[in-house]
Coordinates of C-alpha atoms and ligand atoms in Angstrom, one line a residue:
X216 CA -72.4 103.6 -169.1
X217 CA -71.1 106.1 -166.5
X218 CA -71.1 106.0 -162.7
X219 CA -73.7 108.8 -162.6
X220 CA -76.2 106.4 -164.2
X221 CA -75.9 103.9 -161.4
X222 CA -77.9 105.9 -158.9
X223 CA -74.9 106.7 -156.7
X224 CA -75.1 109.7 -154.3
X225 CA -73.3 113.0 -155.4
X226 CA -70.7 112.8 -152.6
X227 CA -69.5 109.4 -153.7
X228 CA -69.6 110.3 -157.4
X229 CA -67.3 113.2 -156.5
X230 CA -64.9 110.9 -154.8
X231 CA -64.9 108.5 -157.8
X232 CA -64.0 111.5 -159.9
X233 CA -61.1 112.4 -157.6
X234 CA -60.0 108.7 -157.8
X235 CA -60.0 109.1 -161.6
X236 CA -62.3 106.2 -162.4
X237 CA -64.2 107.0 -165.6
X238 CA -66.4 104.1 -166.4
X239 CA -67.7 101.4 -164.1
X240 CA -66.4 97.9 -164.5
X241 CA -68.9 95.1 -165.4
X242 CA -69.3 93.9 -161.8
X243 CA -69.9 97.5 -160.7
X244 CA -72.4 98.2 -163.4
X245 CA -74.4 95.1 -162.6
X246 CA -74.1 94.9 -158.8
X247 CA -74.3 98.5 -157.6
X248 CA -77.9 99.3 -158.8
X249 CA -79.6 96.2 -157.2
X250 CA -77.5 96.5 -154.1
X251 CA -78.5 100.2 -153.7
X252 CA -82.1 98.9 -153.9
X253 CA -81.5 96.6 -151.0
X254 CA -81.1 93.3 -152.8
X255 CA -78.8 90.5 -151.6
X256 CA -76.0 89.9 -154.0
X257 CA -73.9 86.8 -154.9
X258 CA -71.1 88.2 -157.0
X259 CA -68.9 85.7 -158.8
X260 CA -65.9 87.7 -159.7
X261 CA -62.2 87.6 -159.3
X262 CA -59.6 90.0 -157.8
X263 CA -59.0 92.8 -160.2
X264 CA -62.6 93.0 -161.4
X265 CA -63.4 96.1 -159.3
X266 CA -65.5 94.2 -156.8
X267 CA -64.3 96.2 -153.8
X268 CA -65.9 99.4 -155.2
X269 CA -69.0 97.3 -156.2
X270 CA -69.7 96.5 -152.5
X271 CA -68.2 99.5 -150.8
X272 CA -70.4 102.1 -152.6
X273 CA -73.8 100.5 -151.5
X274 CA -72.3 99.8 -148.1
X275 CA -71.3 103.5 -147.6
X276 CA -74.7 104.6 -148.8
X277 CA -76.5 102.3 -146.3
X278 CA -74.7 104.0 -143.4
X279 CA -76.5 106.6 -141.3
X280 CA -73.7 109.0 -140.2
X281 CA -75.8 110.1 -137.2
X282 CA -75.6 106.6 -135.7
X283 CA -72.3 106.0 -133.9
X284 CA -72.3 102.2 -134.1
X285 CA -71.1 99.5 -136.4
X286 CA -73.6 99.3 -139.3
X287 CA -71.5 97.5 -142.0
X288 CA -69.5 94.4 -141.2
X289 CA -67.2 93.1 -144.0
X290 CA -65.4 89.8 -143.5
X291 CA -62.2 89.2 -145.5
X292 CA -59.7 86.3 -145.3
X293 CA -56.5 88.1 -144.6
X294 CA -55.3 91.2 -142.7
X295 CA -53.8 92.5 -146.0
X296 CA -57.1 92.4 -147.7
X297 CA -58.9 93.9 -144.8
X298 CA -56.5 96.9 -144.7
X299 CA -56.7 97.3 -148.5
X300 CA -60.5 97.3 -148.4
X301 CA -60.5 100.0 -145.6
X302 CA -58.2 102.1 -147.7
X303 CA -60.5 102.0 -150.7
X304 CA -63.6 102.7 -148.5
X305 CA -61.9 105.7 -146.9
X306 CA -61.1 107.1 -150.3
X307 CA -64.7 106.7 -151.4
X308 CA -65.9 108.3 -148.1
X309 CA -63.8 111.4 -148.7
X310 CA -66.8 113.7 -148.9
X311 CA -69.0 111.8 -146.5
X312 CA -68.6 113.5 -143.1
X313 CA -67.7 111.4 -140.2
X314 CA -67.7 108.0 -142.0
X315 CA -64.7 105.8 -142.0
X316 CA -63.7 102.1 -142.0
X317 CA -61.5 100.3 -139.5
X318 CA -59.6 97.1 -140.1
X319 CA -59.8 94.4 -137.3
X320 CA -57.5 91.5 -137.5
X321 CA -55.6 89.0 -135.4
X322 CA -51.9 89.1 -134.5
X323 CA -52.2 92.8 -133.6
X324 CA -52.9 94.3 -130.2
X325 CA -56.6 94.8 -129.3
X326 CA -56.0 98.4 -128.0
X327 CA -56.4 100.5 -131.1
X328 CA -59.1 98.3 -132.5
X329 CA -61.1 98.6 -129.3
X330 CA -60.5 102.4 -129.2
X331 CA -61.9 102.6 -132.8
X332 CA -65.0 100.6 -131.8
X333 CA -65.5 102.8 -128.7
X334 CA -65.2 105.9 -130.9
X335 CA -68.3 104.7 -132.8
X336 CA -66.9 103.6 -136.1
X337 CA -69.6 102.5 -138.6
X338 CA -67.7 100.3 -141.1
X339 CA -65.7 97.4 -139.8
X340 CA -63.6 95.2 -142.1
X341 CA -62.2 92.2 -140.3
X342 CA -60.8 88.7 -140.4
X343 CA -63.3 86.2 -139.0
X344 CA -61.2 85.0 -136.0
X345 CA -60.7 88.5 -134.5
X346 CA -64.3 89.6 -135.3
X347 CA -65.8 86.7 -133.5
X348 CA -63.5 87.2 -130.5
X349 CA -64.6 90.9 -130.2
X350 CA -68.3 90.0 -130.8
X351 CA -68.2 87.4 -128.1
X352 CA -66.4 89.7 -125.7
X353 CA -69.2 92.2 -126.3
X354 CA -66.8 94.8 -127.7
X355 CA -68.2 94.6 -131.2
X356 CA -71.9 95.1 -131.0
X357 CA -74.1 93.7 -133.7
X358 CA -77.5 95.3 -133.0
X359 CA -77.0 98.1 -135.6
X360 CA -75.4 96.0 -138.3
X361 CA -77.6 96.3 -141.4
X362 CA -75.2 95.0 -144.0
X363 CA -72.9 92.0 -144.0
X364 CA -70.3 91.7 -146.8
X365 CA -68.3 88.5 -147.3
X366 CA -65.3 89.2 -149.6
X367 CA -63.3 86.3 -151.2
X368 CA -65.7 83.9 -149.5
X369 CA -64.1 80.9 -151.2
X370 CA -60.7 81.8 -149.7
X371 CA -62.2 82.2 -146.3
X372 CA -63.7 78.7 -146.5
X373 CA -60.4 77.3 -147.8
X374 CA -58.7 78.8 -144.8
X375 CA -61.1 77.0 -142.4
X376 CA -63.1 80.0 -141.3
X377 CA -66.5 78.4 -142.0
X378 CA -67.3 77.8 -138.3
X379 CA -66.3 81.4 -137.3
X380 CA -68.4 82.8 -140.1
X381 CA -71.4 80.7 -138.9
X382 CA -71.0 82.0 -135.4
X383 CA -70.7 85.6 -136.5
X384 CA -73.8 85.3 -138.7
X385 CA -75.8 83.8 -135.8
X386 CA -75.1 86.9 -133.8
X387 CA -76.2 89.4 -136.5
X388 CA -79.7 90.8 -136.8
X389 CA -82.0 88.8 -139.2
X390 CA -83.1 92.0 -140.9
X391 CA -80.0 92.9 -142.9
X392 CA -78.6 93.0 -146.5
X393 CA -75.9 90.5 -147.5
X394 CA -73.4 90.9 -150.3
X395 CA -71.2 87.8 -150.9
X396 CA -68.3 87.8 -153.4
X397 CA -66.4 84.7 -154.4
X398 CA -64.1 84.0 -157.4
X399 CA -65.4 80.5 -157.7
X400 CA -68.7 78.6 -157.1
X401 CA -68.7 75.3 -155.2
X402 CA -71.1 73.3 -153.1
X403 CA -69.6 74.8 -150.0
X404 CA -70.2 78.4 -151.3
X405 CA -73.7 77.4 -152.3
X406 CA -74.3 76.2 -148.7
X407 CA -72.9 79.4 -147.3
X408 CA -75.0 81.6 -149.6
X409 CA -78.1 79.6 -148.6
X410 CA -77.3 80.3 -144.9
X411 CA -76.4 84.0 -145.1
X412 CA -78.4 85.5 -148.0
X413 CA -82.0 85.6 -149.1
X414 CA -82.9 85.1 -152.7
X415 CA -79.7 86.8 -153.9
X416 CA -79.2 88.3 -157.3
X417 CA -76.4 86.3 -158.9
X418 CA -73.9 88.3 -161.0
X419 CA -71.3 86.3 -162.7
X420 CA -68.4 88.0 -164.4
X421 CA -66.4 86.0 -167.1
X422 CA -62.8 86.3 -166.2
X423 CA -60.2 87.0 -168.9
X424 CA -58.1 84.0 -169.8
X425 CA -54.8 84.4 -167.9
X426 CA -53.0 81.2 -169.0
X427 CA -53.1 79.4 -172.3
X428 CA -54.8 76.0 -172.7
X429 CA -51.7 74.6 -174.4
X430 CA -49.8 75.0 -171.1
X431 CA -50.3 72.0 -168.9
X432 CA -50.2 73.0 -165.2
X433 CA -48.9 70.3 -162.8
X434 CA -48.4 70.2 -159.1
X435 CA -46.0 68.0 -157.2
X436 CA -46.1 67.8 -153.4
X437 CA -42.4 67.6 -152.5
X438 CA -40.6 68.3 -149.2
X439 CA -38.2 71.1 -149.6
X440 CA -35.1 68.9 -149.1
X441 CA -36.1 66.6 -152.0
X442 CA -36.8 69.3 -154.6
X443 CA -33.4 69.4 -156.3
X444 CA -33.5 65.6 -156.7
X445 CA -37.1 65.8 -158.1
X446 CA -36.0 68.5 -160.5
X447 CA -33.1 66.3 -161.6
X448 CA -35.4 63.4 -162.1
X449 CA -37.6 65.7 -164.3
X450 CA -34.6 66.5 -166.4
X451 CA -33.5 62.9 -166.5
X452 CA -36.8 61.6 -167.6
X453 CA -36.5 63.8 -170.7
X454 CA -39.3 66.0 -169.5
X455 CA -37.2 69.1 -169.7
X456 CA -35.0 70.0 -172.7
X457 CA -35.0 73.7 -172.1
X458 CA -36.3 74.6 -168.7
X459 CA -36.7 77.7 -166.7
X460 CA -36.7 77.3 -162.9
X461 CA -38.0 80.0 -160.6
X462 CA -37.2 80.5 -157.0
X463 CA -38.2 83.4 -154.7
X464 CA -34.7 84.3 -153.4
X465 CA -31.2 84.6 -154.7
X466 CA -30.0 82.1 -152.0
X467 CA -32.4 79.4 -153.2
X468 CA -31.4 80.1 -156.8
X469 CA -27.8 79.5 -155.8
X470 CA -28.7 76.3 -154.0
X471 CA -30.5 75.0 -157.0
X472 CA -27.7 75.8 -159.4
X473 CA -25.1 74.2 -157.1
X474 CA -27.2 71.1 -156.7
X475 CA -27.8 70.7 -160.4
X476 CA -24.1 71.5 -161.3
X477 CA -23.0 68.8 -158.8
X478 CA -25.2 66.3 -160.7
X479 CA -23.6 67.3 -164.0
X480 CA -26.3 69.3 -165.8
X481 CA -25.7 72.3 -168.0
X482 CA -27.3 75.0 -165.9
X483 CA -26.7 78.7 -165.0
X484 CA -28.4 81.4 -163.0
X485 CA -29.9 84.8 -163.3
X486 CA -30.3 87.0 -160.4
X487 CA -30.5 90.7 -159.6
X488 CA -26.9 91.0 -158.2
X489 CA -25.3 90.0 -161.5
X490 CA -23.9 92.8 -163.7
X491 CA -25.9 93.4 -166.9
X492 CA -23.1 92.1 -169.2
X493 CA -23.0 88.8 -167.3
X494 CA -26.8 88.5 -167.4
X495 CA -26.8 89.1 -171.2
X496 CA -24.2 86.4 -171.6
X497 CA -26.2 83.9 -169.6
X498 CA -29.4 84.7 -171.5
X499 CA -27.6 84.3 -174.8
X500 CA -26.2 81.0 -173.8
X501 CA -29.8 79.8 -172.8
X502 CA -31.2 81.2 -176.0
X503 CA -28.6 79.3 -178.1
X504 CA -29.5 76.0 -176.3
X505 CA -26.2 75.6 -174.4
X506 CA -28.0 75.3 -171.1
X507 CA -30.6 72.8 -170.2
X508 CA -31.8 74.8 -167.3
X509 CA -31.8 78.4 -166.3
X510 CA -32.6 79.2 -162.7
X511 CA -33.9 82.7 -161.9
X512 CA -35.7 85.0 -159.6
X513 CA -38.8 86.8 -160.8
X514 CA -37.1 90.2 -161.1
X515 CA -34.0 88.9 -162.9
X516 CA -36.1 87.0 -165.4
X517 CA -38.0 90.1 -166.5
X518 CA -35.9 90.9 -169.5
X519 CA -35.9 87.3 -170.6
X520 CA -37.6 86.8 -173.9
X521 CA -37.3 83.3 -175.2
X522 CA -39.9 81.5 -177.2
X523 CA -39.2 77.8 -176.8
X524 CA -39.0 77.0 -173.1
X525 CA -40.7 73.6 -172.8
X526 CA -41.0 73.6 -169.0
X527 CA -41.3 76.2 -166.3
X528 CA -40.7 75.0 -162.8
X529 CA -41.8 76.8 -159.7
X530 CA -39.3 75.5 -157.2
X531 CA -41.2 77.6 -154.7
X532 CA -44.7 79.1 -155.3
X533 CA -44.6 82.8 -155.8
X534 CA -46.6 84.8 -153.2
X535 CA -48.1 87.0 -155.8
X536 CA -50.5 85.3 -158.3
X537 CA -49.4 87.9 -161.0
X538 CA -45.9 86.5 -160.7
X539 CA -47.2 83.0 -161.3
X540 CA -48.9 84.2 -164.5
X541 CA -45.7 85.9 -165.6
X542 CA -43.5 82.9 -164.8
X543 CA -45.6 80.3 -166.6
X544 CA -46.2 82.7 -169.5
X545 CA -42.6 81.9 -170.5
X546 CA -43.7 78.5 -171.9
X547 CA -46.4 77.4 -174.4
X548 CA -45.8 80.5 -176.5
X549 CA -46.8 81.0 -180.1
X550 CA -49.2 78.0 -180.1
X551 CA -46.5 75.6 -178.8
X552 CA -47.2 73.1 -176.1
X553 CA -45.6 73.8 -172.7
X554 CA -45.6 72.6 -169.1
X555 CA -45.7 74.5 -165.8
X556 CA -44.6 72.4 -162.9
X557 CA -45.1 73.7 -159.3
X558 CA -43.5 72.2 -156.3
X559 CA -45.5 72.6 -153.1
X560 CA -45.1 71.8 -149.5
X561 CA -47.8 71.0 -147.0
X562 CA -48.2 74.6 -146.0
X563 CA -48.7 75.8 -149.5
X564 CA -52.2 74.4 -150.1
X565 CA -53.9 77.6 -149.2
X566 CA -51.6 79.6 -151.5
X567 CA -52.1 77.0 -154.2
X568 CA -55.9 77.5 -153.9
X569 CA -55.4 81.3 -154.2
X570 CA -53.3 80.8 -157.4
X571 CA -55.8 78.4 -158.9
X572 CA -58.6 80.8 -158.2
X573 CA -56.6 83.6 -159.7
X574 CA -55.8 81.8 -163.0
X575 CA -59.2 80.0 -163.0
X576 CA -57.6 76.6 -163.6
X577 CA -57.3 73.6 -161.4
X578 CA -53.8 72.3 -161.6
X579 CA -53.2 68.6 -162.1
X580 CA -51.8 66.8 -159.0
X581 CA -49.0 64.5 -160.0
X582 CA -47.1 61.9 -158.0
X583 CA -43.3 62.4 -157.7
X584 CA -41.6 59.8 -159.9
X585 CA -39.9 57.2 -157.7
X586 CA -36.2 56.1 -158.2
X587 CA -37.5 52.9 -159.7
X588 CA -39.7 54.7 -162.2
X589 CA -36.8 56.9 -163.3
X590 CA -34.6 53.9 -163.8
X591 CA -37.2 52.2 -165.9
X592 CA -37.6 55.3 -168.1
X593 CA -33.9 55.6 -168.4
X594 CA -33.5 52.0 -169.6
X595 CA -36.4 52.4 -172.0
X596 CA -34.9 55.5 -173.6
X597 CA -31.6 53.8 -173.9
X598 CA -33.3 50.9 -175.7
X599 CA -35.0 53.5 -178.0
X600 CA -31.7 55.1 -178.7
X601 CA -30.0 51.8 -179.5
X602 CA -32.9 50.9 -181.8
X603 CA -32.6 54.2 -183.6
X604 CA -29.0 53.5 -184.3
X605 CA -29.5 49.8 -185.2
X606 CA -29.7 50.3 -188.9
X607 CA -28.6 47.8 -191.6
X608 CA -25.3 49.7 -192.2
X609 CA -24.0 48.7 -188.7
X610 CA -21.3 46.1 -188.9
X611 CA -19.9 44.2 -186.0
X612 CA -16.6 45.8 -184.9
X613 CA -13.6 43.7 -185.5
X614 CA -12.8 43.6 -181.8
X615 CA -16.1 41.9 -181.1
X616 CA -16.3 39.5 -184.0
X617 CA -13.5 37.4 -182.6
X618 CA -15.3 36.9 -179.3
X619 CA -16.7 33.5 -178.8
X620 CA -19.7 34.0 -176.5
X621 CA -23.4 33.7 -176.8
X622 CA -24.7 37.0 -178.3
X623 CA -27.3 37.5 -175.4
X624 CA -24.5 37.4 -172.9
X625 CA -22.5 39.9 -174.8
X626 CA -25.4 42.2 -175.4
X627 CA -26.5 42.1 -171.8
X628 CA -23.0 43.0 -170.6
X629 CA -22.9 45.9 -173.0
X630 CA -26.3 47.2 -172.0
X631 CA -25.5 47.0 -168.3
X632 CA -22.3 48.9 -169.0
X633 CA -24.2 51.5 -170.9
X634 CA -26.7 51.9 -168.1
X635 CA -23.9 52.3 -165.6
X636 CA -22.0 54.8 -167.7
X637 CA -24.9 57.0 -168.5
X638 CA -26.8 57.0 -165.2
X639 CA -26.4 59.3 -162.3
X640 CA -26.7 57.6 -158.9
X641 CA -30.2 58.7 -157.7
X642 CA -30.5 60.3 -154.3
X643 CA -33.1 58.6 -152.2
X644 CA -35.9 60.9 -151.1
X645 CA -38.8 60.4 -148.8
X646 CA -41.2 60.5 -151.8
X647 CA -39.7 57.1 -152.9
X648 CA -41.3 55.4 -150.0
X649 CA -44.8 54.0 -150.6
X650 CA -47.3 56.4 -149.0
X651 CA -48.9 55.3 -145.8
X652 CA -51.8 57.6 -146.5
X653 CA -54.4 57.5 -149.1
X654 CA -53.4 60.8 -150.7
X655 CA -50.6 60.6 -153.2
X656 CA -47.3 62.0 -151.9
X657 CA -48.7 62.6 -148.5
X658 CA -45.3 63.3 -147.0
X659 CA -44.2 65.4 -144.1
X660 CA -43.0 68.9 -144.7
X661 CA -39.3 69.6 -144.7
X662 CA -38.9 70.3 -141.0
X663 CA -41.7 68.1 -139.9
X664 CA -39.7 65.0 -140.9
X665 CA -37.2 64.5 -138.2
X666 CA -36.4 61.0 -139.3
X667 CA -34.8 60.7 -142.7
X668 CA -33.3 57.5 -143.9
X669 CA -30.2 56.8 -145.8
X670 CA -29.5 55.0 -148.9
X671 CA -32.2 52.6 -149.8
X672 CA -34.8 53.3 -147.1
X673 CA -34.5 50.0 -145.6
X674 CA -33.0 49.8 -142.1
X675 CA -29.6 48.3 -142.0
X676 CA -29.5 44.7 -141.0
X677 CA -26.8 45.4 -138.5
X678 CA -25.8 48.9 -137.4
X679 CA -24.0 51.0 -134.9
X680 CA -25.0 54.6 -134.1
X681 CA -22.7 57.5 -134.5
X682 CA -23.1 60.8 -132.7
X683 CA -22.5 64.2 -134.4
X684 CA -22.6 67.4 -132.3
X685 CA -24.6 69.4 -134.9
X686 CA -28.3 69.3 -135.8
X687 CA -31.3 71.4 -136.7
X688 CA -30.0 74.6 -135.1
X689 CA -27.1 74.6 -137.6
X690 CA -29.7 74.3 -140.4
X691 CA -28.4 70.8 -141.2
X692 CA -30.5 68.5 -143.4
X693 CA -30.2 64.7 -143.6
X694 CA -28.7 65.0 -147.1
X695 CA -25.9 67.3 -145.8
X696 CA -24.9 64.6 -143.3
X697 CA -25.3 61.8 -145.9
X698 CA -23.1 63.8 -148.2
X699 CA -20.5 64.2 -145.5
X700 CA -20.5 60.5 -144.7
X701 CA -20.3 59.4 -148.3
X702 CA -18.0 62.0 -149.7
X703 CA -15.6 63.0 -146.8
X704 CA -16.0 59.8 -144.8
X705 CA -15.7 57.5 -147.8
X706 CA -18.7 55.4 -146.7
X707 CA -19.6 52.8 -149.4
X708 CA -23.1 52.9 -151.0
X709 CA -25.7 51.5 -148.7
X710 CA -23.7 51.8 -145.5
X711 CA -25.6 54.8 -144.0
X712 CA -29.0 54.1 -142.6
X713 CA -31.3 56.3 -140.5
X714 CA -30.2 59.9 -139.9
X715 CA -32.0 61.5 -137.0
X716 CA -31.7 65.2 -136.5
X717 CA -32.2 66.8 -133.2
X718 CA -31.8 70.5 -132.3
X719 CA -28.1 70.3 -131.4
X720 CA -27.0 66.9 -132.4
X721 CA -27.7 64.1 -134.8
X722 CA -27.6 60.3 -134.6
X723 CA -26.5 58.4 -137.7
X724 CA -26.9 54.7 -138.2
X725 CA -24.1 53.0 -140.1
X726 CA -22.9 49.5 -140.8
X727 CA -20.4 48.2 -138.1
X728 CA -17.6 47.6 -140.6
X729 CA -17.4 51.2 -141.8
X730 CA -17.8 52.9 -138.3
X731 CA -14.1 52.9 -137.4
X732 CA -13.2 54.6 -140.7
X733 CA -15.9 57.2 -140.3
X734 CA -14.9 58.0 -136.7
X735 CA -11.3 58.4 -137.8
X736 CA -12.0 60.5 -140.9
X737 CA -14.8 62.6 -139.4
X738 CA -13.6 62.8 -135.9
X739 CA -13.2 66.5 -136.5
X740 CA -14.6 67.8 -139.7
X741 CA -16.5 70.6 -141.4
X742 CA -20.2 70.6 -142.4
X743 CA -21.9 73.6 -144.0
X744 CA -19.2 75.9 -142.6
X745 CA -19.3 74.5 -139.0
X746 CA -16.7 72.4 -137.3
X747 CA -18.2 69.3 -135.8
X748 CA -17.1 66.0 -134.3
X749 CA -18.4 62.5 -135.2
X750 CA -17.9 59.7 -132.7
X751 CA -19.4 56.6 -131.4
X752 CA -22.7 57.2 -129.7
X753 CA -22.5 56.4 -126.0
X754 CA -26.1 57.5 -125.2
X755 CA -27.1 60.1 -122.8
X756 CA -24.7 60.3 -119.9
X757 CA -27.4 60.0 -117.3
X758 CA -30.2 58.1 -119.0
X759 CA -29.0 55.0 -120.7
X760 CA -29.6 55.1 -124.4
X761 CA -32.4 57.7 -124.4
X762 CA -32.0 60.6 -126.7
X763 CA -30.1 63.6 -125.3
X764 CA -32.8 66.1 -126.2
X765 CA -36.3 66.0 -127.4
X766 CA -36.5 65.2 -131.1
X767 CA -37.5 68.3 -133.0
X768 CA -41.1 67.8 -133.9
X769 CA -43.2 70.8 -134.8
X770 CA -46.4 71.0 -132.8
X771 CA -49.5 69.4 -134.1
X772 CA -51.1 72.8 -135.0
X773 CA -48.1 73.8 -137.0
X774 CA -47.9 70.5 -138.8
X775 CA -51.5 71.0 -139.9
X776 CA -50.3 74.3 -141.3
X777 CA -52.7 76.3 -139.1
X778 CA -50.6 79.4 -138.9
X779 CA -53.2 81.8 -140.2
X780 CA -56.1 83.2 -138.3
X781 CA -55.8 85.6 -135.4
X782 CA -56.6 83.6 -132.4
X783 CA -54.0 81.9 -130.4
X784 CA -51.3 82.9 -132.9
X785 CA -49.2 84.9 -130.5
X786 CA -49.1 82.2 -127.9
X787 CA -48.4 79.7 -130.6
X788 CA -45.5 81.7 -131.8
X789 CA -44.1 82.1 -128.3
X790 CA -44.3 78.4 -127.7
X791 CA -42.7 77.7 -131.0
X792 CA -39.9 80.2 -130.2
X793 CA -39.4 78.5 -126.8
X794 CA -39.3 75.1 -128.5
X795 CA -36.8 76.4 -131.1
X796 CA -34.6 77.8 -128.3
X797 CA -34.2 74.3 -127.1
X798 CA -34.7 72.6 -123.8
X799 CA -34.4 74.0 -120.3
X800 CA -31.2 75.0 -118.6
X801 CA -31.4 72.0 -116.4
X802 CA -31.7 69.7 -119.4
X803 CA -28.6 71.3 -120.9
X804 CA -26.6 70.9 -117.7
X805 CA -27.5 67.2 -117.4
X806 CA -26.4 66.6 -120.9
X807 CA -22.7 66.6 -120.1
X808 CA -20.3 69.3 -120.9
X809 CA -18.4 68.1 -123.9
X810 CA -21.3 67.7 -126.4
X811 CA -21.1 71.0 -128.1
X812 CA -17.5 71.8 -127.7
X813 CA -16.9 73.1 -131.3
X814 CA -20.2 74.7 -131.9
X815 CA -20.7 78.1 -130.3
X816 CA -24.2 79.4 -129.5
X817 CA -24.9 83.1 -129.3
X818 CA -25.5 84.1 -125.7
X819 CA -28.6 86.1 -126.4
X820 CA -30.3 84.6 -129.4
X821 CA -29.1 81.1 -128.6
X822 CA -28.5 80.6 -132.3
X823 CA -25.3 78.9 -133.4
X824 CA -22.4 81.1 -134.4
X825 CA -20.1 80.2 -137.2
X826 CA -16.6 79.6 -136.3
X827 CA -14.8 81.5 -139.0
Ligands
AMP242 P1 -60.6 94.9 -156.9 O1 -61.1 93.9 -157.9 O2 -61.6 95.5 -156.1 O3 -59.5 94.4 -156.1 O4 -60.0 96.1 -157.8 C1 -58.9 96.1 -158.6 C2 -58.3 97.4 -158.9 O5 -59.1 98.1 -159.9 C3 -58.2 98.4 -157.8 O6 -56.9 98.9 -157.8 C4 -59.2 99.5 -158.1 O7 -58.7 100.7 -157.6 C5 -59.3 99.5 -159.6 N1 -60.6 99.9 -160.0 C6 -61.8 99.6 -159.5 N2 -62.8 100.0 -160.2 C7 -62.3 100.7 -161.3 C8 -62.9 101.4 -162.4 N3 -64.2 101.5 -162.6 N4 -62.0 101.9 -163.3 C9 -60.7 101.7 -163.1 N5 -60.1 101.1 -162.1 C10 -60.9 100.6 -161.2

């Protein structure tokens, strides 16, 4: 079939020829003719199917160029998509005099968008938040709108735009045509379709299989600061013999490699800055099985062609769904089984939804394995290994045969020694705590968890609080402080309790016996490249034992991850910036002069400066 058989007007056919499209895609072939005839459409098709053209062509044909008013309103979930749709519409409208599309989205100034509306633009593509704002202000008039398009409707619902969409639809003329596109069908989409469309023609396009069924796709909700520990636990539980770990930046790649090396694993990195010869050497080493884990960025892993990777870990989700497909395509090759594990934070749920829609698979939610579970598995695999070796050929070594002791006692001592010798000391993570919420792993995001505890998550029976003049602004994490106290301060296991991070200082609970040693050793010390002091906490100079500054807690809106959507974003950002800058000048003055004596803050940005 050709485009000319679809009933498209000559001007648009000419533009399609200029664009170089030869044959219509299945969604175009099936949606364009009924849409040109005025039918409502429910198109179930994914990104990449050519759906933009499928709705833009009938939309452009419905416009009367003589009427200088909005006639087509297209709603899209993100500003990027709105801009992309406008670009495609403009290309198709190349030979249609005086017809163009304008994107309208939040987070940008109203000026140019208002000017376009005043000029009499006929095709508006907008995000629901900004569109409803302009409609309610009377700037975007609905009386001439004869077509409503909802693109990526499932994503708009996932992003919480349902209410905005309902308000917009209530303001539109009843007499109109509606084209709704969604990658997935769900009860919520069905409800939306019933509300906006009338007896729509349903067109479903089978999506090509992007991932193989032999690849198990799992998701762990893990705070960022716990991820290296969770990754280590995956290795330790024998779930990763040859793993490929992906991160989005070189810096995170380096952090992962450092963290895993410190725990004693055979691991190396691949990133763009490395000379080709070094990269080849690392890949070769991975291929030969000398490395358990290879950590890479997407770009660096491009040339990597290895068949038997058992696990791919997305330490961070990729922004681009295509990258997700490339990443996990490195496992479960040639009919083998494989596993793709993705770590997500609280704010990644919308991105996760986008990835799931793109690959057409719902990923399996898993609970992070607790320290106790890891211990259990370790012990069980030790028993398995012992049993494997316990063949009839084994003879009691001479050294043991002379020992006069019940065999259970001896065996138990040997087993405990083996456990101690082969086990890494697990780092406690928030995910070890039983969840207070019904959802598994409902834990706070990295920087929404100001209170992190030390060794065994139980408060110390008796404790004293130490003060350190470095906190969130230095980018410190509880584990950095715990590392300092245990490694540099020589604190024995279990002697560090709550670690509370504030913007510019931290309070650390320790057992009373160890406090003098810590104050002596860490009186002046280095943490993450900054010089800091640790001393006994004497409380706020003018307020008894109250904290010196407000504990850093992101605002409720941010904690809910509501950073998308146009409205209120700018104010929110400003508030957030104000909060990050810290407390008022008066607060700082009251806090006493000696608190930050070794940490210098830049005069203008108020960010800490390293003291090199
Ligand atoms: P979409 O699903 O609308 O995001 O389109 C995906 C990509 O396919 C876009 O880059 C379009 O330019 C391109 N495209 C759309 N229709 C066709 C077609 N009939 N032939 C070739 N490419 C197309």
